[in-house]
Amino acid sequence: MDSLLVESPGGLFCPAGDFYVDAWRGVERNIVSHAHSDHARRGSAHYLAAADGVAILKERIGSDSNVTGVPYGEAVNLNGVHVSLHPAGHVRGSAQVRIENRGRVLVFSGDYKRQPDPTCDSFEPVRCHEFITESTFGLPIYRWPDPTAVAADINAWWRRNVELRRTSVILAYTLGKAQRVLSMLDRDIGPILLHGSMLRMTQVYRETGCDLPPAEHASPERAKAEKGRALVIAPPSAHGSTWMRKFLPISVGSASGWMAVRGHRRRRSVDRGFVLSDHADWPDLLRTITDTAAERVGVTHGYTGVITRFLRDRGADAYAINTRFVGDADDPPESETLASAGAVEADGGTQE
Amino acid sequence: MRRFVNLFQSLDATTRTSEKVEALVDYFTQAPARDAAWAAHVLAGRKVGKAISSTRLRDLVADVAQLPAWLVEECYQAVGDLSETLALLLPPPATPSDLPLHSVIEDFLLPLLASANQEQERRLVAIWQSLDPQSRFVFHKLISTHFRVGAARTLLVRALAQVAGIEQSVMEHRLSGSWKPTAAGFEMLMSAGDDLQVDASRPYPFLLASSLTAEPESLGEIGDWQVEWKWDGVRAQLIRRQGRTFLVSRGQEHVGAAFPEIVQLGGTLPDGTVLDGEILAFENDRPLPFNALQPRLNRKGVEPMLFTDVPVIFLVYDVMEADGIDVRSKPLAERRPLLHELSRACADLRLSPVLEADGWSDIASLMSSARDRGVEGLVLKRRTSRYEVGRPRGLWWKLKVEPYSLDCVLVAAQPGTGKRAGRFTDYTFAVRAGDELVTITKAYSGLTDDEIDEVDRWIRGHIVGRYGPVRAVTPELVFELGFEGIAASERHKCGIALRFPRILRWRKDKPLDEIDTLENARRLLQQHSGTP
């Protein structure tokens, strides 16, 4: 039986519908799961994305790009193949791609999480014959704490820093994590500031209807006025920069799933690690695979070897899909996936 | 337990010394004496009981978490710390509780370590049920190997001294003695005032030399300095008190049983004497390489045979206690004559010779002869210096001869542990032997963080074979490796063991066919194996 999606030099391709999903290079028609740079590349003629994610995607790949937005759950016909997008819960506007042809259904998960996140729609399990899942945190050591408890930890840390007259700097990726952290903050504690690189994306979130606490630009003038009280959200690349030194004395926190492991925490040399991920943890990966009732499972983006072997040992029909992206120094990490310079992939070769 | 786990996390979370001390002070101010006693015990690096093997722990966790062994191994490779991996893999606790630290250790841990295998497993599973992941992690640290936290002993001493309101040197001295981890023991540790009850075996803290990176000339007048060889053995104190002799190494271990001839020598010293010196394998008036001591260190008793095989001496550097009086506050210029007096009374005592140097140019010529004499270099001691605690700068300087080096090629790598977890940082290197490459050593450190990242990325793209966690790579990257010593070894396939190997430089300029050969390595071995 022909697969609905096949591996090709340009990425995953649907021969029946003549389109790509998260193409690696410019193609004619590209369906994009979400706007992180390891999934959304510039240069395609036509893009299809979830309606909630169009503005975010354009922010990333250029405002003149030809992007068609489709509301979640609404089917589009591409050469007789029915395509619909469903919430993935990863970041705002992120989608799973459901592809149906002649009674057979494949779902490509993109990146996803099952935890509640007020900045985006919750993941919706979609029943299918074949499910392609990500596996960024595909090891049983990864089991996320309740995000409400993490929010309480972040706010308690901030409160304590205010007492000690230290600025709280929290490192989070520009798209998704920064806004999720922002949504968790208790604005009564003090002023919230954003690194310059996050202003636009946060504005786009607000414009698309996401309710977030007010936050100002973390400019040198604000630094002078608000340091010792403020919580500043900054991208990981700002760690140790001269910009950051303007807020001294500081306590630096990092919000990421990798913070579950002490070695990662220590290597990033942050004062606090908050375990907060936009990806599914091990129990949720397994639960999701079960929820889809898929008879065949493709594994990509992460610990592909581990999940594939684990599923096969349990008698499932599982296979690994390679990912082209290898942590490239010229391509700054955007999602946790790319930033996981630490994770050694099970089957050795490539790195997400 | 929660309080102790919080302390562990605070120590772990910061790299700032002041914050670590603050966390320790907070803990020892607040914790009840029974708990604080155990905390001080484990933080000082003392053993709690006979450890459980990591293999057994790993198997049991796989069982309880219902995971296949290969997956547990994958997780360990990603985490880099077994205690942590196992803590993360266990299912969430059924009935989390917060027992006091002393109860966890006395009521659970000690009976656990003392019980037989099956009983041990039953008890472990029960404890896991009641501990949250962070507590389990610390618990695993307690039952598996040495307890290592991100706090140096000096910080513990500083914090305890601050809480007790006594001098750090007194606290260090007390901590080194044989106190018990009980409320009474802790109260004794923290009691005000000087020590009345002197524990006979208690050593003084060592004064350590700092590496001199500046030119020796920058130290001013040569006449202000006492010059000695830097010997390469085991630093130790020979203690003679209350009619008994103790030999205590820098690692606080009593090593007398392995060196009975030194204990015998100690018996000829007057009562109330403590000497600082170096245990050395010594033959025909020259030291043997450090490896020669290894067979002695690895064994509890010594068979008579070894006396002739590996002759050992204690070379005396300094005196800390004479006639029962602590003489550390006297300047070196006054302590040295005390040593001469002692050696007149006790003929077999050998002092580390003071070398003649009339000018800084003599230092250079001494250094150039160091390697041939089998020593590591020189130590310069300020003649006016008191015998201080730790590594105070400016009192004792060490000058090491340049290490040996070989250009080797990277042939395999595996992910590191701890701070290096998840990246390929443990490298295996080879030299050329004819048309083949022969593995010669492993090395871990020496590269900058950026270089480690670069090598890590390169490795991921050049894997040619997999053996467990080890990845064989295309032999292409050349590194200059430095090492402190070289010795023949039957355990190594190439027949050579390097001491303290480390990466000196990444030789991007060097092609594979210009790396060193096994012949070159053997030549080094012949020249410097220490046997004349």
mmCIF file with all atom_site columns, C-alpha atoms in Angstrom, chain A residues 196-266:
data_model
loop_
_atom_site.group_PDB
_atom_site.id
_atom_site.type_symbol
_atom_site.label_atom_id
_atom_site.label_alt_id
_atom_site.label_comp_id
_atom_site.label_asym_id
_atom_site.label_entity_id
_atom_site.label_seq_id
_atom_site.pdbx_PDB_ins_code
_atom_site.Cartn_x
_atom_site.Cartn_y
_atom_site.Cartn_z
_atom_site.occupancy
_atom_site.B_iso_or_equiv
_atom_site.pdbx_formal_charge
_atom_site.auth_seq_id
_atom_site.auth_comp_id
_atom_site.auth_asym_id
_atom_site.auth_atom_id
_atom_site.pdbx_PDB_model_num
ATOM 1  C CA . GLY A 1 196 ? 13.706 43.580 22.135 1.00 0.00 ? 196 GLY A CA 1
ATOM 2  C CA . SER A 1 197 ? 13.695 40.470 19.960 1.00 0.00 ? 197 SER A CA 1
ATOM 3  C CA . MET A 1 198 ? 10.392 39.335 21.522 1.00 0.00 ? 198 MET A CA 1
ATOM 4  C CA . LEU A 1 199 ? 8.350  42.505 21.178 1.00 0.00 ? 199 LEU A CA 1
ATOM 5  C CA . ARG A 1 200 ? 7.036  41.863 17.688 1.00 0.00 ? 200 ARG A CA 1
ATOM 6  C CA . MET A 1 201 ? 6.045  38.253 18.262 1.00 0.00 ? 201 MET A CA 1
ATOM 7  C CA . THR A 1 202 ? 4.322  39.091 21.538 1.00 0.00 ? 202 THR A CA 1
ATOM 8  C CA . GLN A 1 203 ? 2.451  41.906 19.758 1.00 0.00 ? 203 GLN A CA 1
ATOM 9  C CA . VAL A 1 204 ? 1.303  39.432 17.099 1.00 0.00 ? 204 VAL A CA 1
ATOM 10 C CA . TYR A 1 205 ? 0.047  37.117 19.857 1.00 0.00 ? 205 TYR A CA 1
ATOM 11 C CA . ARG A 1 206 ? -1.985 39.969 21.324 1.00 0.00 ? 206 ARG A CA 1
ATOM 12 C CA . GLU A 1 207 ? -3.339 40.996 17.910 1.00 0.00 ? 207 GLU A CA 1
ATOM 13 C CA . THR A 1 208 ? -4.566 37.472 17.264 1.00 0.00 ? 208 THR A CA 1
ATOM 14 C CA . GLY A 1 209 ? -6.606 37.549 20.459 1.00 0.00 ? 209 GLY A CA 1
ATOM 15 C CA . CYS A 1 210 ? -4.254 36.172 23.083 1.00 0.00 ? 210 CYS A CA 1
ATOM 16 C CA . ASP A 1 211 ? -4.766 37.827 26.455 1.00 0.00 ? 211 ASP A CA 1
ATOM 17 C CA . LEU A 1 212 ? -1.383 38.535 28.048 1.00 0.00 ? 212 LEU A CA 1
ATOM 18 C CA . PRO A 1 213 ? -0.281 40.761 30.945 1.00 0.00 ? 213 PRO A CA 1
ATOM 19 C CA . PRO A 1 214 ? 1.259  44.089 29.897 1.00 0.00 ? 214 PRO A CA 1
ATOM 20 C CA . ALA A 1 215 ? 5.006  44.034 29.315 1.00 0.00 ? 215 ALA A CA 1
ATOM 21 C CA . GLU A 1 216 ? 7.363  46.766 28.206 1.00 0.00 ? 216 GLU A CA 1
ATOM 22 C CA . HIS A 1 217 ? 10.570 46.766 26.189 1.00 0.00 ? 217 HIS A CA 1
ATOM 23 C CA . ALA A 1 218 ? 13.582 45.951 28.379 1.00 0.00 ? 218 ALA A CA 1
ATOM 24 C CA . SER A 1 219 ? 15.520 48.993 27.182 1.00 0.00 ? 219 SER A CA 1
ATOM 25 C CA . PRO A 1 220 ? 18.614 50.392 28.932 1.00 0.00 ? 220 PRO A CA 1
ATOM 26 C CA . GLU A 1 221 ? 16.455 53.201 30.368 1.00 0.00 ? 221 GLU A CA 1
ATOM 27 C CA . ARG A 1 222 ? 13.921 50.736 31.787 1.00 0.00 ? 222 ARG A CA 1
ATOM 28 C CA . ALA A 1 223 ? 16.816 48.672 33.126 1.00 0.00 ? 223 ALA A CA 1
ATOM 29 C CA . LYS A 1 224 ? 17.973 51.619 35.166 1.00 0.00 ? 224 LYS A CA 1
ATOM 30 C CA . ALA A 1 225 ? 14.499 52.324 36.507 1.00 0.00 ? 225 ALA A CA 1
ATOM 31 C CA . GLU A 1 226 ? 13.209 48.813 37.122 1.00 0.00 ? 226 GLU A CA 1
ATOM 32 C CA . LYS A 1 227 ? 16.201 46.636 37.934 1.00 0.00 ? 227 LYS A CA 1
ATOM 33 C CA . GLY A 1 228 ? 15.977 44.816 41.220 1.00 0.00 ? 228 GLY A CA 1
ATOM 34 C CA . ARG A 1 229 ? 12.186 44.521 40.826 1.00 0.00 ? 229 ARG A CA 1
ATOM 35 C CA . ALA A 1 230 ? 11.489 43.541 37.268 1.00 0.00 ? 230 ALA A CA 1
ATOM 36 C CA . LEU A 1 231 ? 11.129 40.156 35.677 1.00 0.00 ? 231 LEU A CA 1
ATOM 37 C CA . VAL A 1 232 ? 12.754 40.170 32.248 1.00 0.00 ? 232 VAL A CA 1
ATOM 38 C CA . ILE A 1 233 ? 12.016 37.565 29.600 1.00 0.00 ? 233 ILE A CA 1
ATOM 39 C CA . ALA A 1 234 ? 14.940 37.088 27.204 1.00 0.00 ? 234 ALA A CA 1
ATOM 40 C CA . PRO A 1 235 ? 16.005 34.580 24.554 1.00 0.00 ? 235 PRO A CA 1
ATOM 41 C CA . PRO A 1 236 ? 18.683 32.048 25.620 1.00 0.00 ? 236 PRO A CA 1
ATOM 42 C CA . SER A 1 237 ? 21.182 33.773 23.321 1.00 0.00 ? 237 SER A CA 1
ATOM 43 C CA . ALA A 1 238 ? 21.067 36.864 25.562 1.00 0.00 ? 238 ALA A CA 1
ATOM 44 C CA . HIS A 1 239 ? 22.573 34.908 28.472 1.00 0.00 ? 239 HIS A CA 1
ATOM 45 C CA . GLY A 1 240 ? 25.778 36.622 29.559 1.00 0.00 ? 240 GLY A CA 1
ATOM 46 C CA . SER A 1 241 ? 25.401 39.489 27.092 1.00 0.00 ? 241 SER A CA 1
ATOM 47 C CA . THR A 1 242 ? 26.296 43.112 27.868 1.00 0.00 ? 242 THR A CA 1
ATOM 48 C CA . TRP A 1 243 ? 22.593 43.881 27.585 1.00 0.00 ? 243 TRP A CA 1
ATOM 49 C CA . MET A 1 244 ? 21.888 41.479 30.432 1.00 0.00 ? 244 MET A CA 1
ATOM 50 C CA . ARG A 1 245 ? 24.604 43.034 32.589 1.00 0.00 ? 245 ARG A CA 1
ATOM 51 C CA . LYS A 1 246 ? 22.606 46.262 32.670 1.00 0.00 ? 246 LYS A CA 1
ATOM 52 C CA . PHE A 1 247 ? 20.180 44.503 35.027 1.00 0.00 ? 247 PHE A CA 1
ATOM 53 C CA . LEU A 1 248 ? 22.773 43.386 37.578 1.00 0.00 ? 248 LEU A CA 1
ATOM 54 C CA . PRO A 1 249 ? 22.450 42.054 40.188 1.00 0.00 ? 249 PRO A CA 1
ATOM 55 C CA . ILE A 1 250 ? 20.387 39.305 38.574 1.00 0.00 ? 250 ILE A CA 1
ATOM 56 C CA . SER A 1 251 ? 19.163 35.777 39.077 1.00 0.00 ? 251 SER A CA 1
ATOM 57 C CA . VAL A 1 252 ? 18.843 33.824 35.833 1.00 0.00 ? 252 VAL A CA 1
ATOM 58 C CA . GLY A 1 253 ? 16.195 31.173 35.290 1.00 0.00 ? 253 GLY A CA 1
ATOM 59 C CA . SER A 1 254 ? 15.584 28.991 32.283 1.00 0.00 ? 254 SER A CA 1
ATOM 60 C CA . ALA A 1 255 ? 12.175 27.645 31.261 1.00 0.00 ? 255 ALA A CA 1
ATOM 61 C CA . SER A 1 256 ? 12.586 24.460 29.251 1.00 0.00 ? 256 SER A CA 1
ATOM 62 C CA . GLY A 1 257 ? 11.897 20.747 29.330 1.00 0.00 ? 257 GLY A CA 1
ATOM 63 C CA . TRP A 1 258 ? 15.641 20.128 29.349 1.00 0.00 ? 258 TRP A CA 1
ATOM 64 C CA . MET A 1 259 ? 15.759 21.626 32.830 1.00 0.00 ? 259 MET A CA 1
ATOM 65 C CA . ALA A 1 260 ? 14.437 18.317 34.150 1.00 0.00 ? 260 ALA A CA 1
ATOM 66 C CA . VAL A 1 261 ? 17.999 17.044 33.923 1.00 0.00 ? 261 VAL A CA 1
ATOM 67 C CA . ARG A 1 262 ? 20.608 18.419 36.282 1.00 0.00 ? 262 ARG A CA 1
ATOM 68 C CA . GLY A 1 263 ? 23.444 18.218 33.739 1.00 0.00 ? 263 GLY A CA 1
ATOM 69 C CA . HIS A 1 264 ? 21.597 20.496 31.312 1.00 0.00 ? 264 HIS A CA 1
ATOM 70 C CA . ARG A 1 265 ? 20.790 22.886 34.099 1.00 0.00 ? 265 ARG A CA 1
ATOM 71 C CA . ARG A 1 266 ? 24.391 23.098 35.179 1.00 0.00 ? 266 ARG A CA 1
#
